[in-house]
Coordinates of C-alpha atoms in Angstrom, one line a residue:
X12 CA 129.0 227.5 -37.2
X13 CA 129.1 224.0 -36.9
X14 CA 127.5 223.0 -33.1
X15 CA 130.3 220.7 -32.8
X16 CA 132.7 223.8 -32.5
X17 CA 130.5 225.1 -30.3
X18 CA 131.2 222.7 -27.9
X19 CA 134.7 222.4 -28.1
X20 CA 135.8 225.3 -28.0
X21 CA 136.0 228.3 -25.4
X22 CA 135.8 232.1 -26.0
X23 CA 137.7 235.1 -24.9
X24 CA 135.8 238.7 -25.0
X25 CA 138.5 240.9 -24.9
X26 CA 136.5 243.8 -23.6
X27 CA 135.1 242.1 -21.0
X28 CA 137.8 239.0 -20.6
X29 CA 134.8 236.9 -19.6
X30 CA 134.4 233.3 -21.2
X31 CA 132.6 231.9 -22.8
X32 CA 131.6 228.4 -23.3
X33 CA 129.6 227.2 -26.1
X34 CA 128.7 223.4 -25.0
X35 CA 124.9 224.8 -22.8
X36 CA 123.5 225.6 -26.2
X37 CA 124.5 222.8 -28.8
X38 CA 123.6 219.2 -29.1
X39 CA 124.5 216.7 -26.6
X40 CA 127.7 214.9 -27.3
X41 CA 127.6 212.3 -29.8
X42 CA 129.2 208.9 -28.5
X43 CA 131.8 207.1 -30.6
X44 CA 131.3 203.8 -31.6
X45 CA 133.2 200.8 -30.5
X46 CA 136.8 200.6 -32.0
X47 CA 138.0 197.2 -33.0
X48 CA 140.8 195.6 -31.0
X49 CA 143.6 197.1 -32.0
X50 CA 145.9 196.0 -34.8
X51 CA 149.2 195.2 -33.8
X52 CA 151.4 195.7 -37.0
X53 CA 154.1 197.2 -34.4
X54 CA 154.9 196.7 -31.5
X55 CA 156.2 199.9 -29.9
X56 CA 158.0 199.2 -26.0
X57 CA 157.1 201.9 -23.6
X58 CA 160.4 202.9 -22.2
X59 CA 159.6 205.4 -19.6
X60 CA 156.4 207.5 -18.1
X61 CA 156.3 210.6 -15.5
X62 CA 153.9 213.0 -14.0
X63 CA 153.6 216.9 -14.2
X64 CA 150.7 217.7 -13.0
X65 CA 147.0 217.9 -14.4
X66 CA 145.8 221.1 -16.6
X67 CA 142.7 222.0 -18.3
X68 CA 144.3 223.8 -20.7
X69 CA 146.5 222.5 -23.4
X70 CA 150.2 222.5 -22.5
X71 CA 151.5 221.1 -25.3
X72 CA 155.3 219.6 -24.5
X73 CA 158.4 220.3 -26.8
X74 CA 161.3 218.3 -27.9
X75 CA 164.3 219.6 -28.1
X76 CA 168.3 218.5 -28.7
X77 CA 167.5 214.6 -27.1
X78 CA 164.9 216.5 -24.2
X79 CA 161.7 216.7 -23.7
X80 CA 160.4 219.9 -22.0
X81 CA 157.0 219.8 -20.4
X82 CA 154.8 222.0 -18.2
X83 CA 151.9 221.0 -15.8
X84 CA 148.9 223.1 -14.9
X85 CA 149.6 224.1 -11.5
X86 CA 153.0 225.4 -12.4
X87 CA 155.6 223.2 -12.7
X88 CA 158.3 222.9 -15.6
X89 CA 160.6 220.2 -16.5
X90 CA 163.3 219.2 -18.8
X91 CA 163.4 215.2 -19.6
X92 CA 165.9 213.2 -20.8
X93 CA 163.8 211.6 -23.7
X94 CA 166.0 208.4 -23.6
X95 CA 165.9 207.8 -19.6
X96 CA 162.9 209.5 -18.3
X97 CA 164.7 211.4 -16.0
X98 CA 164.5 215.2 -15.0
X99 CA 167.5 217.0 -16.3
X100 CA 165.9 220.1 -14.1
X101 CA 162.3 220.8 -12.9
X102 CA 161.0 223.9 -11.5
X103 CA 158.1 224.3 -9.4
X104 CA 156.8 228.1 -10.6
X105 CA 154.1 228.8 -8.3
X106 CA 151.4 229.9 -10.6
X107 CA 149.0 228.1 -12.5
X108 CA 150.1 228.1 -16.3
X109 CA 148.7 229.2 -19.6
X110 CA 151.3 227.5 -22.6
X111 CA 153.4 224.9 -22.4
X112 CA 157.3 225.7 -22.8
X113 CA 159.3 227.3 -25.6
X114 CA 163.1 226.9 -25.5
X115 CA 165.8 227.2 -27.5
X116 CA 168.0 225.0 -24.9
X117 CA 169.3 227.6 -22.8
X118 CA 166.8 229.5 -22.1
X119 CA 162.7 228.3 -21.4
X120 CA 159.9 230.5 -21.2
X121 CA 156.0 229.8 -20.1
X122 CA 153.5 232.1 -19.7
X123 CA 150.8 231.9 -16.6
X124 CA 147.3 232.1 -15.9
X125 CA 148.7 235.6 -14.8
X126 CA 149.7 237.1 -18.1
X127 CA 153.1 236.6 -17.1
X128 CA 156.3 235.6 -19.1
X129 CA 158.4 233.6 -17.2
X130 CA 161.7 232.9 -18.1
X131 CA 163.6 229.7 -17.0
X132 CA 167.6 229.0 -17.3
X133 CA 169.1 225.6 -16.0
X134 CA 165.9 225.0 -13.9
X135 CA 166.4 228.3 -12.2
X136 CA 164.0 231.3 -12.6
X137 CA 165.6 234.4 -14.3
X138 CA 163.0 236.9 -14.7
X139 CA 159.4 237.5 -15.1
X140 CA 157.5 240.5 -17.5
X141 CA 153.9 241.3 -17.0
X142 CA 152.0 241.1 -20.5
X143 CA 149.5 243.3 -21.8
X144 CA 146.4 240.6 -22.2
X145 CA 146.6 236.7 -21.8
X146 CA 148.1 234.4 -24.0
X147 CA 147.7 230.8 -24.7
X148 CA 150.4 230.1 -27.2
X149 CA 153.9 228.5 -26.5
X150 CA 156.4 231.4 -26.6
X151 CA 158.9 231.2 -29.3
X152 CA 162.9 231.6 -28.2
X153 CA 165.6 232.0 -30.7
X154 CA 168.3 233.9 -31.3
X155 CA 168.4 235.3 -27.7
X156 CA 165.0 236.5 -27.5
X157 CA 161.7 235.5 -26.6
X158 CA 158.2 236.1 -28.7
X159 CA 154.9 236.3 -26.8
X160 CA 151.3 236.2 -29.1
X161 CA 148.7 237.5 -26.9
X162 CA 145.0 237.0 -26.9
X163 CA 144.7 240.8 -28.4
X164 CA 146.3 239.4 -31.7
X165 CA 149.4 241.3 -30.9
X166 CA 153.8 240.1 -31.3
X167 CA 155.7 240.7 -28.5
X168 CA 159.5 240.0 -28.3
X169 CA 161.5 240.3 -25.4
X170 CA 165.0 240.3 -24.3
X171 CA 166.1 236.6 -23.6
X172 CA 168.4 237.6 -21.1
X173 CA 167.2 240.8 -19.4
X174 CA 163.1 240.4 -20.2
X175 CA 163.5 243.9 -21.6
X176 CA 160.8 244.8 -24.1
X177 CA 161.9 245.2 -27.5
X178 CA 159.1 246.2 -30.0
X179 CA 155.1 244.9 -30.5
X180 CA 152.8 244.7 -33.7
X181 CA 149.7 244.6 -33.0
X182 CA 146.9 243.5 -35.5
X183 CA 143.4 244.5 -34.3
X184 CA 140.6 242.1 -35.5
X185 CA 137.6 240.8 -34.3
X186 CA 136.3 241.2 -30.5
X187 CA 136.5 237.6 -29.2
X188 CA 139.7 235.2 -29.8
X189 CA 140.3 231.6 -29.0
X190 CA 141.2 230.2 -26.1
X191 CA 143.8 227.9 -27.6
X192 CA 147.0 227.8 -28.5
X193 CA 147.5 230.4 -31.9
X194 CA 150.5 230.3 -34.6
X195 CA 154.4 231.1 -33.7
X196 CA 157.0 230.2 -35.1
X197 CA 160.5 231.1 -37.3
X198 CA 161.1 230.6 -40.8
X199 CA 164.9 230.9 -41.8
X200 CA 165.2 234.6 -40.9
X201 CA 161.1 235.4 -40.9
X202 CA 159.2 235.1 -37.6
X203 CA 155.6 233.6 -38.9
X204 CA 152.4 234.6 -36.9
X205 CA 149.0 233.7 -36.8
X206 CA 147.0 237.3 -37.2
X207 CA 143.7 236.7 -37.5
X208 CA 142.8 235.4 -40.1
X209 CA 146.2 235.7 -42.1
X210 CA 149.9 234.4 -41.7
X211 CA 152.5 237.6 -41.5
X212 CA 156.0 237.2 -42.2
X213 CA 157.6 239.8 -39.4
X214 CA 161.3 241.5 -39.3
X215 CA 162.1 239.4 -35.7
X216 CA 164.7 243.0 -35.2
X217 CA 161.9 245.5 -35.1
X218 CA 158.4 243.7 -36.0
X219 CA 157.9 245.3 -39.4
X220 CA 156.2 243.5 -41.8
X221 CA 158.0 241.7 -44.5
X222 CA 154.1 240.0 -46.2
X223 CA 151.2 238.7 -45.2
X224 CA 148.8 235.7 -46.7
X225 CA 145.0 235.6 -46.3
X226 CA 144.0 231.8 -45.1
X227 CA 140.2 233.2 -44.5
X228 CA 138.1 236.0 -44.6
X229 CA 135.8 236.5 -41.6
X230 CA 132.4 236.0 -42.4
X231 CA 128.8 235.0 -40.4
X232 CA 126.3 236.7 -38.8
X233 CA 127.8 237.0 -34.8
X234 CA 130.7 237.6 -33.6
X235 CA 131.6 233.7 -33.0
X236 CA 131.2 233.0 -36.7
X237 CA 133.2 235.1 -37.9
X238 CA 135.8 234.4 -35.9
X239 CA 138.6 233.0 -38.3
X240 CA 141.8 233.1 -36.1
X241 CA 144.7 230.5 -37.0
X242 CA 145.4 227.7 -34.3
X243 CA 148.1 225.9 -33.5
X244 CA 150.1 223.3 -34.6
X245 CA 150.9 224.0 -38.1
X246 CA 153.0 221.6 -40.5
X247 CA 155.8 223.0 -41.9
X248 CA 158.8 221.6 -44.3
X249 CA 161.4 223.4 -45.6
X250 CA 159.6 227.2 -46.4
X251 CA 156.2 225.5 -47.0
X252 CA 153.9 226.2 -44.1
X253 CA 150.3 224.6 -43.8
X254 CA 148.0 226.1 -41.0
X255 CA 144.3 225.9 -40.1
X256 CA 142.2 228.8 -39.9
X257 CA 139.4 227.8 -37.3
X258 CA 135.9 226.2 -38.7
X259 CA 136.7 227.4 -42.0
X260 CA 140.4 226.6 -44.0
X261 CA 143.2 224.4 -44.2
X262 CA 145.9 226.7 -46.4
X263 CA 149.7 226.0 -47.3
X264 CA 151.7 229.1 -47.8
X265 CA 155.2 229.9 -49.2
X266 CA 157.2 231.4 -46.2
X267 CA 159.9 233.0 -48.1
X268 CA 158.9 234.5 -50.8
X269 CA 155.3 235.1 -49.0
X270 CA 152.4 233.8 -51.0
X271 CA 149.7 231.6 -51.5
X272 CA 150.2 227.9 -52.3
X273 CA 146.6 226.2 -52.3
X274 CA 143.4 227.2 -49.5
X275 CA 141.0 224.1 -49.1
X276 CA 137.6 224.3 -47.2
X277 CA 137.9 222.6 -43.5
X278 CA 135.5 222.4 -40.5
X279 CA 137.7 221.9 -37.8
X280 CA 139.1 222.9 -34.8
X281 CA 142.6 221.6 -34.1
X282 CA 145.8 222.5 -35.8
X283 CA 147.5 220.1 -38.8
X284 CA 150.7 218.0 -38.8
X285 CA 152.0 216.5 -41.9
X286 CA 155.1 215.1 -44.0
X287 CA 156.6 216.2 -47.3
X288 CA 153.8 214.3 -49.2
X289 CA 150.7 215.4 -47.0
X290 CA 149.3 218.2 -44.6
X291 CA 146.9 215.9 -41.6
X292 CA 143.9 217.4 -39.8
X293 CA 140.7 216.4 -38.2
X294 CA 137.2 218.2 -38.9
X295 CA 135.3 219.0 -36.2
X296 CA 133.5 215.9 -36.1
X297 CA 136.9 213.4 -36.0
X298 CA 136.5 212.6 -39.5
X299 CA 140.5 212.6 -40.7
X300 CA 141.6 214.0 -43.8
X301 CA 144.5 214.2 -45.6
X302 CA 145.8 216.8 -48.2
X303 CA 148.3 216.5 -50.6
X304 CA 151.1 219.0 -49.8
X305 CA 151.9 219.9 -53.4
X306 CA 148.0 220.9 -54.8
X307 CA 145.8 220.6 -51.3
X308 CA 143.8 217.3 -53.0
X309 CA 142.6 215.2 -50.8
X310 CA 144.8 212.0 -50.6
X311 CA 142.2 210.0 -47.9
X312 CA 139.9 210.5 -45.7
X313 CA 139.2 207.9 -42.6
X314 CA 135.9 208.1 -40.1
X315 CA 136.9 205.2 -38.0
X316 CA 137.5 208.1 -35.4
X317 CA 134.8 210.4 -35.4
X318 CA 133.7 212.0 -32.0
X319 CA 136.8 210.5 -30.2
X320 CA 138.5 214.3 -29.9
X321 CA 141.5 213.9 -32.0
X322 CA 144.6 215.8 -31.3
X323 CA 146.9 217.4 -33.9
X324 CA 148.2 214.4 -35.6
X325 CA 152.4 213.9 -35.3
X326 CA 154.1 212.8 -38.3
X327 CA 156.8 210.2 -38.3
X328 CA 158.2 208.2 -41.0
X329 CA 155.7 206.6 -42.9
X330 CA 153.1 207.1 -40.4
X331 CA 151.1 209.6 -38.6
X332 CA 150.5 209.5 -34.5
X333 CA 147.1 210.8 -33.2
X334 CA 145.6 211.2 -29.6
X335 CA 142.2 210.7 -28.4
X336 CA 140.0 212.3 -25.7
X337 CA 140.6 208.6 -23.7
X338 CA 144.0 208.7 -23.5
X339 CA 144.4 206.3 -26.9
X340 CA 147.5 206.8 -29.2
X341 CA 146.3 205.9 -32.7
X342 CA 149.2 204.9 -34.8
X343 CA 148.1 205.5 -38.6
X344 CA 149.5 204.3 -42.2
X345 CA 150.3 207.4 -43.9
X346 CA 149.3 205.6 -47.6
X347 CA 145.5 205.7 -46.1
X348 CA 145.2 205.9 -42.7
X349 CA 144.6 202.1 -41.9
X350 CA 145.6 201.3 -38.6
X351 CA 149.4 200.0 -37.2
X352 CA 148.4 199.7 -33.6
X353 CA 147.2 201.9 -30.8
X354 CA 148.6 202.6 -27.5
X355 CA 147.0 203.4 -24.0
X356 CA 148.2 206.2 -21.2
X357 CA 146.3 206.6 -18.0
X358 CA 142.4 207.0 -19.5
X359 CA 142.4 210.7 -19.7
X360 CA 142.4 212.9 -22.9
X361 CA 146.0 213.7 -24.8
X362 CA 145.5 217.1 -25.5
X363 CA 148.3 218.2 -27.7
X364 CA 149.7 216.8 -30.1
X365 CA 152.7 214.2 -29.7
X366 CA 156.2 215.2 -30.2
X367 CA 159.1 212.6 -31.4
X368 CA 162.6 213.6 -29.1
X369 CA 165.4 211.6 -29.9
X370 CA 164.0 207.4 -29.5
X371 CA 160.9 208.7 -27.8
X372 CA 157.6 209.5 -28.8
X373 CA 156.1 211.2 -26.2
X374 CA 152.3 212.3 -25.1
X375 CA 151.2 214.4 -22.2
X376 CA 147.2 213.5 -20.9
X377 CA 145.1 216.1 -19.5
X378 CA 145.9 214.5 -16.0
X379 CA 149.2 215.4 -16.7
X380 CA 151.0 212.2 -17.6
X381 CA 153.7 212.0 -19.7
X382 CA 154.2 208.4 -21.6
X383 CA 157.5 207.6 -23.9
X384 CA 157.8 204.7 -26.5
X385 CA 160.6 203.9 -28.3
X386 CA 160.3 204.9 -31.5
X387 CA 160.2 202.0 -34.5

């Protein structure tokens, strides 16, 4: 595996839920060079910033119907208006927390350091439902229930209202999973999950399997290089979803009728964004490529970037948004990648990737500030 992976990313032993962290054994961290001062093609006006507490982990927020929903480290959970800045509700939980939020509006779930869902209603806790192992991806809610991924590679869905548990499919694979965010999410009436190393199209009534598409075959000599798990975010539009199996595959997959559109080679660690033309990602290195949606041919590729720990890149119109591991917002041409402008937050590294909430784009830093710009 490439060192770089090893240093960015930590380990889960299921048997033994010990961690593992790669970064003792590889190289020493390579230093970006010097950026430029940034271009100023636009001019984006900051309209509002708030705080929600610092978290080592990612907590990615999510936009939603004009809010944005966000989650700090320690525990606390808060819906924003994304044109003022201010708290439509916010929740202090008590427990340190594992995801960001999922919601579908009414109802907003979390899940803690704990292994516990938590389920949030007009900034009042409803209930809470022990899981079987940790998870570290966002629950999905819709259509009145709530879907859990655990660390064990297994679906969970729960009642929205009551927490009741409704069914699990569990896919057994490989002893060690990542410690990051894995792959959720609905597709017209197919729930879309990140199993190992495939996407599987589940029956969101009972968990049955409708199909399933290999992005990567595990492969290596030890258990952390075979390790081939999907991560989070993918880039979807309309049935097409493109995903990112870890160190080894960016793939684009049909989500309807469940097949194969195009599998490329990729060394990376951090999930894709992308528009109707392109499918964005960053190898492990920083280097930033981009696919075309249609074949998987690579459109451009930039290395301006390199070693700055990119997020997942955002896609807006006719450009992509990218964090940084300094708390820079990198504001990118989507014809090659050339630089609009870049923004600044409060130094420390944006984790996850932006989201776009009615004029706002927003970003959340590891220290667990949230900034908004009007949107151009």
């Amino acid at each position: 595996m490439n060192p770089s992976l090893r240093r960015i990313v930590a380990l889960t032993a299921l048997s033994a839920s010990a961690l593992l962290v790669a970064c003792s054994s590889g190289p020493e961290k390579v230093k970006p060079a010097e950026l430029p001062a940034p271009a100023r093609l636009m001019s984006p006006t900051q309209i509002w910033t708030t705080q929600v507490g610092g978290s080592t982990t990612v907590l990615a927020p999510m936009a939603f119907q004009g809010r944005v929903y966000l989650a700090g480290g320690a525990g606390t959970v808060a819906a924003v208006d994304a044109t003022s800045g201010r708290d439509a509700w916010r929740l202090n939980l008590g427990t340190a927390l594992a995801t960001g939020p999922g919601t579908d509006g009414q109802t907003t779930a979390v899940v803690s350091q704990a292994h516990q869902l938590i389920a949030i209603s007009d900034g009042r806790e409803v209930w809470r439902a022990q899981l079987p192992a940790a998870s570290y991806t966002t629950p999905l809610v819709a259509g009145k229930r709530v879907f859990v991924l655990t660390a064990d590679r297994s679906v969970i869905a729960f009642d929205g209202q009551t927490g009741a548990r409704l069914w699990s499919q569990s896919r057994p694979g490989e002893p060690l999973v990542l410690r990051q965010a894995g792959v959720l999410l609905a597709v017209g009436d197919t729930l879309v999950a990140g199993l190992s190393g495939r996407l599987v199209g589940l029956n969101p009534g009972n968990g049955s399997p409708r199909w399933e598409v290999q992005i990567a075959n595990s492969r290596g000599t030890n258990e952390v290089e075979r390790l081939v798990d999907l991560v989070a975010p993918v880039s979807r539009v309309g049935n097409t979803v493109c995903a990112r199996s870890f160190g080894s595959a960016v793939a684009c997959a049909d989500a309807e009728a469940g097949r194969a559109v195009w599998n490329k080679p990729a060394n990376g660690a951090v999930g894709v964004g992308g528009d109707a033309a392109l499918v964005l990602g960053s190898e492990a290195d920083g280097k930033l490529i981009a696919w075309r949606r249609a074949n998987g041919e690579k459109a451009w590729d930039i290395e301006r970037l390199k070693y700055r720990e990119l997020s997942a890149p955002l896609s807006l119109e006719r450009l992509f948004v990218v964090g940084d591991g300094t708390g820079q917002v990198h504001l990118l041409s989507t014809s090659d990648g050339s630089e609009l402008t870049r923004l600044t937050t409060d130094g420390s590294a944006v984790l996850a990737q932006p989201v776009l909430s009615g004029p706002a784009l927003v970003v959340q830093t590891r220290n667990g500030g949230v900034f908004a710009w009007r949107a151009q």
